[in-house]
Structures are given as C-alpha cells and as structure tokens.
Amino acid sequence: MRGKSVLVCLIVVGAAVMGYRWLPSYYNPFTPLSLDDPPGKISQFKLRRLTPEACVSLLEQANQKQLIQTQALANSAGECPLNGVVRVRSFGPVSLSSSFIASCPLALSSALFIHQKARPLTQTMMGSPLTRVEHLGSFACRNIYNRPDARRSEHASAEALDISAFQLADGERVTVLRGWRNDKTQPWLRALLSASCDYYGNGLGPEYNAAHANHFHLGMRGFGLCR
C-alpha cells in the first residue's frame, strides 16, 4: 500500500512538472512579461515584480509598437526626488490633454491599460474610438490629501495618474464628474475603472470618497484595489 502511494505521488509530481513545462507563457507567472500577454491576475503579478531594467526594456518596446510615446528625464533631488522617470506624451493614437511625468511602472501599466482595455471597451460600449485622455496631473510633491501628518502621496513619486475626462472620435467628451451620474456613460466608466484593477495597484473613483468625484486615481500602491 505504501508503495502504491509513493507511485501515485511520483505520477502527480511528474504530471505537474510536464504541465508546467508546456504551460503557455502568459499562464506561467514565472516567465517574463510580454506586451502581448492578456490582462489578468498573472499579467498583473508579472507587472508588479518587474525589475527596473525589465521595465525600461518593455517600455522601449511599447514605444516601438506605438502604444506610448515617452521621453526619458534626468533624475532629480530635493524633497521629492525622482529616479528613472519619463515624460509621457501620448498613448499612440490616443492623445493627452498635456504630457505628464511617470515612473516606469506607471507609464508601462498605463500604456497596457489604454491599449488592451480602454480602447476596446470604448469602441464596444460607446460605439466610437477613444481619441483623447484628459488628466489632472501625476507628479505633485505632497502628502495624501495635503495633510501634514499623512504619509507621502503616490503623486510624490510620480506613481499615480488622475484621469478626469475622455474624448471620443465622434466628438463626445465625457467627464468623470458628470458621466458617472449619466445612465448612458456610467456603465462604460464603471467598466474602465474595474478594468484598471488588472494594471494598477489601486483605482479609485467617485464612489470611493468625495475627493475623487471628478477623476479616476490610478496608482501603483497595493494590489488590485478598485472602487
């Protein structure tokens, strides 16, 4: 009986090893992230464990594929030092209200979110391509809610982007403030915020608190907190 148990264990282990060996890379959490990996918890896990060097390499590939246009910036010192940040000028065919400063993880996560989720969801649910994203900024050297006794905000390290509105190819402009209360646009905005869970550590919207009534806060802290 004992011999049979050992044999069964060996078969199970062998099957697991073979399954792992032939597992598609996008289902394998221990293979490097690819820009073509589908969204989900495994890709999110890979995003969060990227080394700085791997992030820079993927961001360069994203630039080459025109998923994003970035410009490297010099490191800065001061009260809120910045290292390895870039200036994001566009998300390929999706323009911005203005460029913004981002850490490599924020820039890469944003490029994937816009390309893999925001654009398809907009086309499907709104019937028109997404052409422009408006934002309230990314980098701000301050504490959370500007409280003197609070910890540093994600914005102090350029690891969060506040999106306030979206422009569509048919000319429609949807703000988070008004769109969230509109029966036509709220399902789409909810879908966008929910989809951000696969790319950012946190996605906060109008129902989180009054401070987020007019924007989506997309930040890198945490792991998939979206509300």
C-alpha positions as YAML, in Angstrom:
chain: A
units: angstrom
residues:
- id: 1
  name: MET
  ca: [0.00, 0.00, 0.00]
- id: 2
  name: ARG
  ca: [2.82, 2.32, 0.86]
- id: 3
  name: GLY
  ca: [4.49, 1.59, -2.47]
- id: 4
  name: LYS
  ca: [1.30, 2.49, -4.33]
- id: 5
  name: SER
  ca: [1.08, 5.81, -2.50]
- id: 6
  name: VAL
  ca: [4.65, 6.67, -3.45]
- id: 7
  name: LEU
  ca: [3.93, 5.72, -7.07]
- id: 8
  name: VAL
  ca: [0.82, 7.92, -7.15]
- id: 9
  name: CYS
  ca: [2.80, 10.83, -5.71]
- id: 10
  name: LEU
  ca: [5.51, 10.40, -8.33]
- id: 11
  name: ILE
  ca: [2.90, 10.37, -11.11]
- id: 12
  name: VAL
  ca: [1.26, 13.53, -9.77]
- id: 13
  name: VAL
  ca: [4.60, 15.32, -9.45]
- id: 14
  name: GLY
  ca: [5.63, 14.20, -12.92]
- id: 15
  name: ALA
  ca: [2.36, 15.42, -14.42]
- id: 16
  name: ALA
  ca: [2.75, 18.76, -12.65]
- id: 17
  name: VAL
  ca: [6.29, 19.17, -13.97]
- id: 18
  name: MET
  ca: [5.26, 18.33, -17.52]
- id: 19
  name: GLY
  ca: [2.24, 20.63, -17.28]
- id: 20
  name: TYR
  ca: [4.42, 23.47, -16.05]
- id: 21
  name: ARG
  ca: [6.93, 22.88, -18.84]
- id: 22
  name: TRP
  ca: [4.29, 23.11, -21.56]
- id: 23
  name: LEU
  ca: [2.21, 25.85, -19.94]
- id: 24
  name: PRO
  ca: [1.70, 28.86, -22.27]
- id: 25
  name: SER
  ca: [3.97, 31.70, -21.16]
- id: 26
  name: TYR
  ca: [1.06, 34.02, -20.41]
- id: 27
  name: TYR
  ca: [-0.32, 31.46, -17.92]
- id: 28
  name: ASN
  ca: [3.06, 30.97, -16.31]
- id: 29
  name: PRO
  ca: [3.68, 33.57, -13.58]
- id: 30
  name: PHE
  ca: [7.42, 32.91, -13.63]
- id: 31
  name: THR
  ca: [8.10, 33.67, -17.30]
- id: 32
  name: PRO
  ca: [8.94, 37.26, -18.31]
- id: 33
  name: LEU
  ca: [6.06, 39.59, -19.12]
- id: 34
  name: SER
  ca: [5.31, 40.21, -22.79]
- id: 35
  name: LEU
  ca: [3.41, 43.19, -24.16]
- id: 36
  name: ASP
  ca: [1.09, 40.67, -25.83]
- id: 37
  name: ASP
  ca: [0.18, 38.87, -22.59]
- id: 38
  name: PRO
  ca: [-3.58, 39.09, -21.96]
- id: 39
  name: PRO
  ca: [-4.81, 41.11, -18.99]
- id: 40
  name: GLY
  ca: [-5.47, 39.28, -15.74]
- id: 41
  name: LYS
  ca: [-4.01, 38.48, -12.36]
- id: 42
  name: ILE
  ca: [-1.00, 36.63, -13.78]
- id: 43
  name: SER
  ca: [-0.01, 39.54, -16.01]
- id: 44
  name: GLN
  ca: [-0.61, 41.90, -13.11]
- id: 45
  name: PHE
  ca: [1.66, 39.77, -10.93]
- id: 46
  name: LYS
  ca: [4.35, 39.96, -13.61]
- id: 47
  name: LEU
  ca: [3.92, 43.73, -13.87]
- id: 48
  name: ARG
  ca: [4.39, 44.15, -10.14]
- id: 49
  name: ARG
  ca: [7.55, 42.04, -9.96]
- id: 50
  name: LEU
  ca: [9.36, 43.68, -12.90]
- id: 51
  name: THR
  ca: [12.92, 44.76, -12.21]
- id: 52
  name: PRO
  ca: [13.75, 48.37, -13.15]
- id: 53
  name: GLU
  ca: [15.81, 47.06, -16.09]
- id: 54
  name: ALA
  ca: [12.98, 44.85, -17.35]
- id: 55
  name: CYS
  ca: [10.50, 47.72, -17.06]
- id: 56
  name: VAL
  ca: [12.72, 50.02, -19.11]
- id: 57
  name: SER
  ca: [13.13, 47.32, -21.76]
- id: 58
  name: LEU
  ca: [9.37, 46.74, -22.05]
- id: 59
  name: LEU
  ca: [8.70, 50.48, -22.14]
- id: 60
  name: GLU
  ca: [11.13, 50.79, -25.05]
- id: 61
  name: GLN
  ca: [9.25, 48.01, -26.84]
- id: 62
  name: ALA
  ca: [5.95, 49.77, -26.13]
- id: 63
  name: ASN
  ca: [7.38, 52.94, -27.71]
- id: 64
  name: GLN
  ca: [8.46, 50.98, -30.77]
- id: 65
  name: LYS
  ca: [4.96, 49.49, -31.11]
- id: 66
  name: GLN
  ca: [3.48, 52.99, -30.72]
- id: 67
  name: LEU
  ca: [1.49, 52.04, -27.64]
- id: 68
  name: ILE
  ca: [3.03, 55.04, -25.91]
- id: 69
  name: GLN
  ca: [5.39, 57.91, -26.60]
- id: 70
  name: THR
  ca: [7.80, 58.74, -23.79]
- id: 71
  name: GLN
  ca: [10.87, 60.85, -23.25]
- id: 72
  name: ALA
  ca: [13.48, 59.99, -20.61]
- id: 73
  name: LEU
  ca: [14.05, 62.60, -17.92]
- id: 74
  name: ALA
  ca: [17.07, 63.29, -15.74]
- id: 75
  name: ASN
  ca: [16.95, 62.21, -12.12]
- id: 76
  name: SER
  ca: [16.15, 64.99, -9.67]
- id: 77
  name: ALA
  ca: [16.87, 65.61, -6.00]
- id: 78
  name: GLY
  ca: [15.03, 67.71, -3.45]
- id: 79
  name: GLU
  ca: [12.18, 66.99, -1.07]
- id: 80
  name: CYS
  ca: [10.60, 64.52, -3.50]
- id: 81
  name: PRO
  ca: [13.46, 63.02, -5.54]
- id: 82
  name: LEU
  ca: [12.65, 61.29, -8.81]
- id: 83
  name: ASN
  ca: [14.64, 58.47, -10.35]
- id: 84
  name: GLY
  ca: [14.09, 56.69, -13.64]
- id: 85
  name: VAL
  ca: [11.03, 58.72, -14.61]
- id: 86
  name: VAL
  ca: [9.80, 59.57, -18.10]
- id: 87
  name: ARG
  ca: [7.56, 62.18, -19.66]
- id: 88
  name: VAL
  ca: [4.54, 60.56, -21.31]
- id: 89
  name: ARG
  ca: [3.42, 62.49, -24.39]
- id: 90
  name: SER
  ca: [0.72, 60.19, -25.80]
- id: 91
  name: PHE
  ca: [-0.66, 56.65, -25.83]
- id: 92
  name: GLY
  ca: [-0.07, 56.09, -29.53]
- id: 93
  name: PRO
  ca: [-3.28, 57.11, -31.32]
- id: 94
  name: VAL
  ca: [-4.76, 58.35, -28.04]
- id: 95
  name: SER
  ca: [-3.60, 61.89, -27.29]
- id: 96
  name: LEU
  ca: [-3.34, 63.61, -23.92]
- id: 97
  name: SER
  ca: [-4.57, 66.95, -22.63]
- id: 98
  name: SER
  ca: [-0.94, 67.52, -21.67]
- id: 99
  name: SER
  ca: [2.16, 65.41, -21.12]
- id: 100
  name: PHE
  ca: [2.82, 64.05, -17.65]
- id: 101
  name: ILE
  ca: [5.72, 62.67, -15.59]
- id: 102
  name: ALA
  ca: [5.56, 58.98, -14.68]
- id: 103
  name: SER
  ca: [7.64, 56.29, -13.10]
- id: 104
  name: CYS
  ca: [8.40, 53.44, -15.49]
- id: 105
  name: PRO
  ca: [5.80, 51.12, -13.87]
- id: 106
  name: LEU
  ca: [3.10, 53.79, -14.12]
- id: 107
  name: ALA
  ca: [3.94, 54.56, -17.76]
- id: 108
  name: LEU
  ca: [4.02, 50.89, -18.78]
- id: 109
  name: SER
  ca: [0.87, 49.97, -16.86]
- id: 110
  name: SER
  ca: [-0.96, 52.94, -18.39]
- id: 111
  name: ALA
  ca: [0.11, 52.03, -21.92]
- id: 112
  name: LEU
  ca: [-1.19, 48.48, -21.49]
- id: 113
  name: PHE
  ca: [-4.41, 49.65, -19.84]
- id: 114
  name: ILE
  ca: [-5.21, 52.09, -22.66]
- id: 115
  name: HIS
  ca: [-4.26, 49.64, -25.42]
- id: 116
  name: GLN
  ca: [-5.73, 46.41, -24.03]
- id: 117
  name: LYS
  ca: [-8.80, 47.68, -22.18]
- id: 118
  name: ALA
  ca: [-9.72, 51.37, -22.52]
- id: 119
  name: ARG
  ca: [-9.73, 51.47, -26.32]
- id: 120
  name: PRO
  ca: [-11.64, 48.18, -26.87]
- id: 121
  name: LEU
  ca: [-14.17, 48.96, -24.12]
- id: 122
  name: THR
  ca: [-14.80, 52.42, -25.54]
- id: 123
  name: GLN
  ca: [-15.34, 51.09, -29.05]
- id: 124
  name: THR
  ca: [-17.67, 48.31, -27.86]
- id: 125
  name: MET
  ca: [-19.69, 50.21, -25.27]
- id: 126
  name: MET
  ca: [-19.73, 53.71, -26.75]
- id: 127
  name: GLY
  ca: [-19.59, 52.86, -30.45]
- id: 128
  name: SER
  ca: [-16.75, 55.28, -31.18]
- id: 129
  name: PRO
  ca: [-12.94, 55.11, -30.83]
- id: 130
  name: LEU
  ca: [-11.18, 56.68, -27.86]
- id: 131
  name: THR
  ca: [-9.04, 59.56, -29.11]
- id: 132
  name: ARG
  ca: [-8.02, 61.63, -26.08]
- id: 133
  name: VAL
  ca: [-7.49, 61.33, -22.35]
- id: 134
  name: GLU
  ca: [-7.66, 64.37, -20.08]
- id: 135
  name: HIS
  ca: [-5.94, 64.33, -16.72]
- id: 136
  name: LEU
  ca: [-5.31, 66.43, -13.63]
- id: 137
  name: GLY
  ca: [-1.64, 65.51, -13.32]
- id: 138
  name: SER
  ca: [0.64, 62.84, -11.96]
- id: 139
  name: PHE
  ca: [3.59, 64.29, -10.05]
- id: 140
  name: ALA
  ca: [2.98, 66.52, -7.03]
- id: 141
  name: CYS
  ca: [5.34, 66.72, -4.06]
- id: 142
  name: ARG
  ca: [2.78, 66.42, -1.27]
- id: 143
  name: ASN
  ca: [1.26, 64.16, 1.38]
- id: 144
  name: ILE
  ca: [-2.05, 62.32, 0.96]
- id: 145
  name: TYR
  ca: [-4.87, 64.88, 0.80]
- id: 146
  name: ASN
  ca: [-2.21, 67.51, 1.63]
- id: 147
  name: ARG
  ca: [-2.42, 66.60, 5.32]
- id: 148
  name: PRO
  ca: [0.75, 67.46, 7.24]
- id: 149
  name: ASP
  ca: [0.58, 64.29, 9.37]
- id: 150
  name: ALA
  ca: [-0.15, 61.90, 6.48]
- id: 151
  name: ARG
  ca: [2.30, 59.76, 4.54]
- id: 152
  name: ARG
  ca: [3.60, 60.79, 1.15]
- id: 153
  name: SER
  ca: [1.13, 60.54, -1.69]
- id: 154
  name: GLU
  ca: [1.80, 58.28, -4.68]
- id: 155
  name: HIS
  ca: [1.92, 61.51, -6.64]
- id: 156
  name: ALA
  ca: [5.08, 62.50, -4.76]
- id: 157
  name: SER
  ca: [6.96, 59.75, -6.63]
- id: 158
  name: ALA
  ca: [5.08, 60.09, -9.96]
- id: 159
  name: GLU
  ca: [3.35, 56.76, -9.39]
- id: 160
  name: ALA
  ca: [-0.26, 57.86, -9.89]
- id: 161
  name: LEU
  ca: [-2.29, 59.47, -12.67]
- id: 162
  name: ASP
  ca: [-5.60, 61.30, -12.15]
- id: 163
  name: ILE
  ca: [-7.84, 60.96, -15.22]
- id: 164
  name: SER
  ca: [-10.70, 63.45, -15.44]
- id: 165
  name: ALA
  ca: [-12.26, 63.01, -18.90]
- id: 166
  name: PHE
  ca: [-12.30, 61.07, -22.17]
- id: 167
  name: GLN
  ca: [-12.77, 62.32, -25.72]
- id: 168
  name: LEU
  ca: [-14.27, 60.11, -28.45]
- id: 169
  name: ALA
  ca: [-13.80, 60.24, -32.21]
- id: 170
  name: ASP
  ca: [-17.44, 61.25, -32.74]
- id: 171
  name: GLY
  ca: [-16.79, 64.43, -30.75]
- id: 172
  name: GLU
  ca: [-18.37, 63.34, -27.48]
- id: 173
  name: ARG
  ca: [-16.46, 64.38, -24.36]
- id: 174
  name: VAL
  ca: [-17.25, 62.54, -21.15]
- id: 175
  name: THR
  ca: [-16.07, 63.84, -17.80]
- id: 176
  name: VAL
  ca: [-15.86, 61.54, -14.80]
- id: 177
  name: LEU
  ca: [-17.82, 64.07, -12.74]
- id: 178
  name: ARG
  ca: [-20.89, 64.18, -15.00]
- id: 179
  name: GLY
  ca: [-20.50, 60.86, -16.78]
- id: 180
  name: TRP
  ca: [-20.67, 58.89, -13.55]
- id: 181
  name: ARG
  ca: [-24.21, 60.21, -12.98]
- id: 182
  name: ASN
  ca: [-25.35, 59.62, -16.56]
- id: 183
  name: ASP
  ca: [-27.24, 56.39, -17.40]
- id: 184
  name: LYS
  ca: [-25.61, 56.18, -20.82]
- id: 185
  name: THR
  ca: [-21.99, 56.66, -19.80]
- id: 186
  name: GLN
  ca: [-21.86, 55.28, -16.24]
- id: 187
  name: PRO
  ca: [-21.67, 51.57, -17.28]
- id: 188
  name: TRP
  ca: [-18.74, 52.36, -19.56]
- id: 189
  name: LEU
  ca: [-16.92, 54.41, -16.92]
- id: 190
  name: ARG
  ca: [-17.52, 51.65, -14.36]
- id: 191
  name: ALA
  ca: [-16.09, 49.12, -16.80]
- id: 192
  name: LEU
  ca: [-12.99, 51.26, -17.30]
- id: 193
  name: LEU
  ca: [-12.42, 51.62, -13.56]
- id: 194
  name: SER
  ca: [-12.96, 47.91, -12.99]
- id: 195
  name: ALA
  ca: [-10.54, 47.05, -15.82]
- id: 196
  name: SER
  ca: [-7.84, 49.19, -14.21]
- id: 197
  name: CYS
  ca: [-7.57, 46.52, -11.48]
- id: 198
  name: ASP
  ca: [-5.55, 44.36, -13.87]
- id: 199
  name: TYR
  ca: [-2.85, 47.01, -14.30]
- id: 200
  name: TYR
  ca: [-2.62, 49.25, -11.24]
- id: 201
  name: GLY
  ca: [-2.25, 48.66, -7.55]
- id: 202
  name: ASN
  ca: [-5.31, 50.83, -6.93]
- id: 203
  name: GLY
  ca: [-8.03, 52.53, -8.94]
- id: 204
  name: LEU
  ca: [-10.19, 54.99, -7.04]
- id: 205
  name: GLY
  ca: [-13.29, 56.68, -8.43]
- id: 206
  name: PRO
  ca: [-16.31, 58.78, -7.46]
- id: 207
  name: GLU
  ca: [-17.74, 56.18, -5.08]
- id: 208
  name: TYR
  ca: [-14.53, 55.96, -3.06]
- id: 209
  name: ASN
  ca: [-14.94, 59.40, -1.49]
- id: 210
  name: ALA
  ca: [-15.84, 62.98, -2.35]
- id: 211
  name: ALA
  ca: [-12.23, 63.86, -3.17]
- id: 212
  name: HIS
  ca: [-12.42, 61.54, -6.21]
- id: 213
  name: ALA
  ca: [-15.80, 62.73, -7.51]
- id: 214
  name: ASN
  ca: [-14.26, 64.24, -10.64]
- id: 215
  name: HIS
  ca: [-11.49, 61.79, -11.54]
- id: 216
  name: PHE
  ca: [-10.09, 58.28, -11.52]
- id: 217
  name: HIS
  ca: [-6.97, 57.96, -9.39]
- id: 218
  name: LEU
  ca: [-4.83, 55.20, -10.92]
- id: 219
  name: GLY
  ca: [-1.85, 54.40, -8.69]
- id: 220
  name: MET
  ca: [0.78, 51.75, -8.22]
- id: 221
  name: ARG
  ca: [0.45, 51.02, -4.48]
- id: 222
  name: GLY
  ca: [-1.44, 47.96, -3.30]
- id: 223
  name: PHE
  ca: [-2.65, 45.08, -5.44]
- id: 224
  name: GLY
  ca: [-5.85, 45.47, -7.43]
- id: 225
  name: LEU
  ca: [-7.92, 47.69, -5.12]
- id: 226
  name: CYS
  ca: [-10.54, 49.29, -7.37]
- id: 227
  name: ARG
  ca: [-13.59, 51.12, -6.07]
...
